[in-house]
Structure formats: structure tokens, C-alpha cells
Amino acid sequence: MHATLCDLIMDLVQNSVEAGASEVELTVRETGKQIAFSVKDNGKGMSRDVQAKATDPFYSDGKKHAHRRVGLGLPFLFQTADAVGGRATVESEEGRGTLVEFRAAADHVDLPPFGDFAAAATMMISQAGSFELRIAREIDSDRYTLSRTELEETLGDLNDTQNLMLMKTYICSQEEDLRKAG
Amino acid sequence: MAKLTLDDLRKLRDEKKQAMNQRDAEGKTAQVIIGMGTCGIAAGAKAAFDAFLDEMDKTGVTHATIKQTGCMGLCFSEPTVEVKMEGMPDVVYGNVDEDTARRIVRDHLKNKTLVSDHIFDKPSTDIIKD
Ligand code: FES
């Protein structure tokens, strides 16, 4: 089971990139009462059939692990939503993309801790592939945004450790500012 | 910390770069590849990534790049990390927790010795000491 909500979010964004998306939009919103996130991509999407099965932990397209008939990405999300009386939804259209949404009450005792968003964002942004990832992070009415393309233009090679460290520092400063304001 | 703008970030980068230039000339001679599949993340690959970054920064290791890859098919030994470095055999480390990640930076990347007790894919028995 994933330890934090950030782990779940990372998994979803990774799915989008693996689905061949060139545009991925992640929104993570917190209010005193609720925590919600959504990932929208223009990747290859899922057929109705696959969609129906995608939440079943014992389903996998068998491509990643030829011999392992188990997939774990989305089921984690649904399991978590279920456990906390929240809601997770997937809308997908083959060839057009997928939208995954999650929301839950912020104070439910079984809700996993939020996790370190700056570290998670650094990893999501620096993962391999050519795609644009836009992140909108909101607490109450304050927000900041990140764009992978913009950060790559500013920093250069996103596998360079110095650059990764700088990126993390940058995102930390945005998070800190947001927490202060929020 | 004051909130940084993209311009600040650009400046920081240029400063770092200047300081780095000399060492940069030596180029990137090592690659750290971290398995970030679902199971990797669940097993703590994120903490490992973070520890690598932090330890490299602290110990001034600039000759390495960090890459993420999807699943490596090694669920049972996650987090899994492959290290490729000039003059060293390619090694796959298993069960890389935070502490092991820091040791890999200090021993493998800096001092060119293997972290033998975490080697998953043994290069050859005569290279590793038990
Ligand atoms: S999900 Fe575990 S190795 Fe692929």
C-alpha cells in the first residue's frame, strides 16, 4: 500500500506519461475540509472494457510484466477512496486521454498522510520522456503553478543532480510560501 | 526561505554553474538509475531518490546524473537502483533504503568501492568481497 497521497499522485502521473501523453495536467487542492487532486492527460486512453477492469487489482494488460497478471496503479487509488469515504473517478476515451479525480475529507483518520510534495514534484517533473507537465497547487484561494517545459528551459538537463537540487529548492520555496499564506 | 521566482532560479543556476565549471569539464561519468514503478514507489524509491540527491549535494558529487525508470521487474528487491560508472562494473543494488542510498554515494560514486551487501546483480564473484 502506498504510504502517502503524494505516492498515489506520482503513480497517476507516471501512468499518463506511460500512456504516451504529451500534455499532463495535475491539480492538487487542499482546503481546511477537503483534499482533492486530479490528473488529466491526452494519452492513449482506455477502452470501456479496459476501464471496467482497470480498478481490479487482479487485472493487468500483461505488457509490463508478461508473467504477472496483476496491475496495481488505479486500484490503490480506489481502495484509498473507499477506506476514507472519499471518491475516486476515472473518465477515459480511447485515443483521447484520461481524467482521474480523487477527493476526500481532510480529517478522516484513515487518510494517508499527504507526504512531501516538493520531492514528489521534483521526481514527476524529471521523469524520462518528452511531455509537458503542468502542476497547479492550491491551498484555499492561494496557488502556484509549475511547468516542466519552463523549468527545463530555466535549468537545462533535468537529470543533472545540481539542477535537480535547485529545482527541489525552488519548489520547496513555493510550498512554504503557500503554506504560510494558506 | 523567501519565495523564489524563475528568474532567481536562473541566477542560482548560473552561479552554481560557474563554480562547477572546472569540475564539469570532467563530465558526467556516472549514472544512477532508480526504479520508480508502482512497487518501487510503494517500497520507498522516493525516499531513496531524495537521499541520493541530498547526499550528492552534501558530498559534492557532481559527476553523476539521476534517472528514473519504470519497473525493472524486480518487485521483491525494491527499491532497485542501477549504478553505471566509468571504471566500475555496472551494478544493480536491491533494497535501497535511505541509508543505503547515502552509502552508495559515498562508497560507490566517491570512493569507487561497491556496497557489497546490497548488490542484487553480482557482477562477478572475484570483484566483491563478502
Ligand atoms: S511493478 Fe514491481 S517490478 Fe514492475
Tab-separated table of C-alpha atoms in Angstrom, chain B residues 15-84:
chain	number	residue	atom	x	y	z
B	15	GLU	CA	26.164	30.900	-10.029
B	16	LYS	CA	26.352	27.168	-9.402
B	17	LYS	CA	27.426	26.597	-12.945
B	18	GLN	CA	30.315	28.962	-12.698
B	19	ALA	CA	31.545	27.318	-9.541
B	20	MET	CA	31.079	23.971	-11.188
B	21	ASN	CA	32.694	24.732	-14.496
B	22	GLN	CA	36.042	23.262	-13.743
B	23	ARG	CA	34.684	20.032	-12.406
B	24	ASP	CA	32.093	19.962	-15.162
B	25	ALA	CA	34.899	19.672	-17.648
B	26	GLU	CA	35.451	16.197	-16.341
B	27	GLY	CA	31.924	15.454	-17.486
B	28	LYS	CA	29.310	13.149	-16.161
B	29	THR	CA	30.904	9.798	-15.678
B	30	ALA	CA	28.263	8.070	-13.624
B	31	GLN	CA	24.581	7.304	-13.915
B	32	VAL	CA	22.235	6.418	-11.122
B	33	ILE	CA	19.042	4.819	-12.403
B	34	ILE	CA	16.226	4.404	-9.915
B	35	GLY	CA	13.300	2.041	-10.463
B	36	MET	CA	10.132	4.071	-9.994
B	37	GLY	CA	7.474	1.531	-10.829
B	38	THR	CA	4.403	1.241	-8.651
B	39	CYS	CA	6.144	-1.239	-6.419
B	40	GLY	CA	9.303	0.855	-6.298
B	41	ILE	CA	7.366	3.849	-5.050
B	42	ALA	CA	5.477	1.697	-2.558
B	43	ALA	CA	8.764	0.291	-1.294
B	44	GLY	CA	10.299	3.696	-0.774
B	45	ALA	CA	12.014	4.650	-4.034
B	46	LYS	CA	11.024	8.223	-3.345
B	47	ALA	CA	12.993	8.313	-0.108
B	48	ALA	CA	15.940	6.772	-1.942
B	49	PHE	CA	15.764	9.384	-4.705
B	50	ASP	CA	15.677	12.114	-2.114
B	51	ALA	CA	18.593	10.651	-0.174
B	52	PHE	CA	20.691	10.358	-3.349
B	53	LEU	CA	20.050	13.964	-4.186
B	54	ASP	CA	20.808	15.199	-0.701
B	55	GLU	CA	23.944	13.126	-0.213
B	56	MET	CA	25.368	14.065	-3.620
B	57	ASP	CA	24.803	17.688	-2.808
B	58	LYS	CA	26.441	17.351	0.609
B	59	THR	CA	29.458	15.400	-0.575
B	60	GLY	CA	29.968	17.435	-3.727
B	61	VAL	CA	29.404	14.552	-6.109
B	62	THR	CA	28.671	16.281	-9.398
B	63	HIS	CA	29.805	13.679	-11.870
B	64	ALA	CA	26.590	11.691	-11.673
B	65	THR	CA	23.168	12.057	-13.217
B	66	ILE	CA	19.996	10.624	-11.728
B	67	LYS	CA	17.477	8.951	-13.982
B	68	GLN	CA	14.197	7.308	-13.232
B	69	THR	CA	12.950	4.255	-14.968
B	70	GLY	CA	9.704	2.364	-14.717
B	71	CYS	CA	9.561	-1.064	-13.287
B	72	MET	CA	12.647	-3.211	-13.553
B	73	GLY	CA	10.749	-6.422	-12.910
B	74	LEU	CA	12.407	-6.876	-9.568
B	75	CYS	CA	9.496	-6.193	-7.215
B	76	PHE	CA	10.912	-8.353	-4.486
B	77	SER	CA	14.047	-6.302	-4.078
B	78	GLU	CA	12.668	-2.801	-4.461
B	79	PRO	CA	13.772	-0.092	-4.257
B	80	THR	CA	16.147	-1.131	-7.008
B	81	VAL	CA	18.925	1.128	-8.249
B	82	GLU	CA	21.330	0.579	-11.095
B	83	VAL	CA	24.669	2.352	-10.979
B	84	LYS	CA	26.847	2.710	-14.046
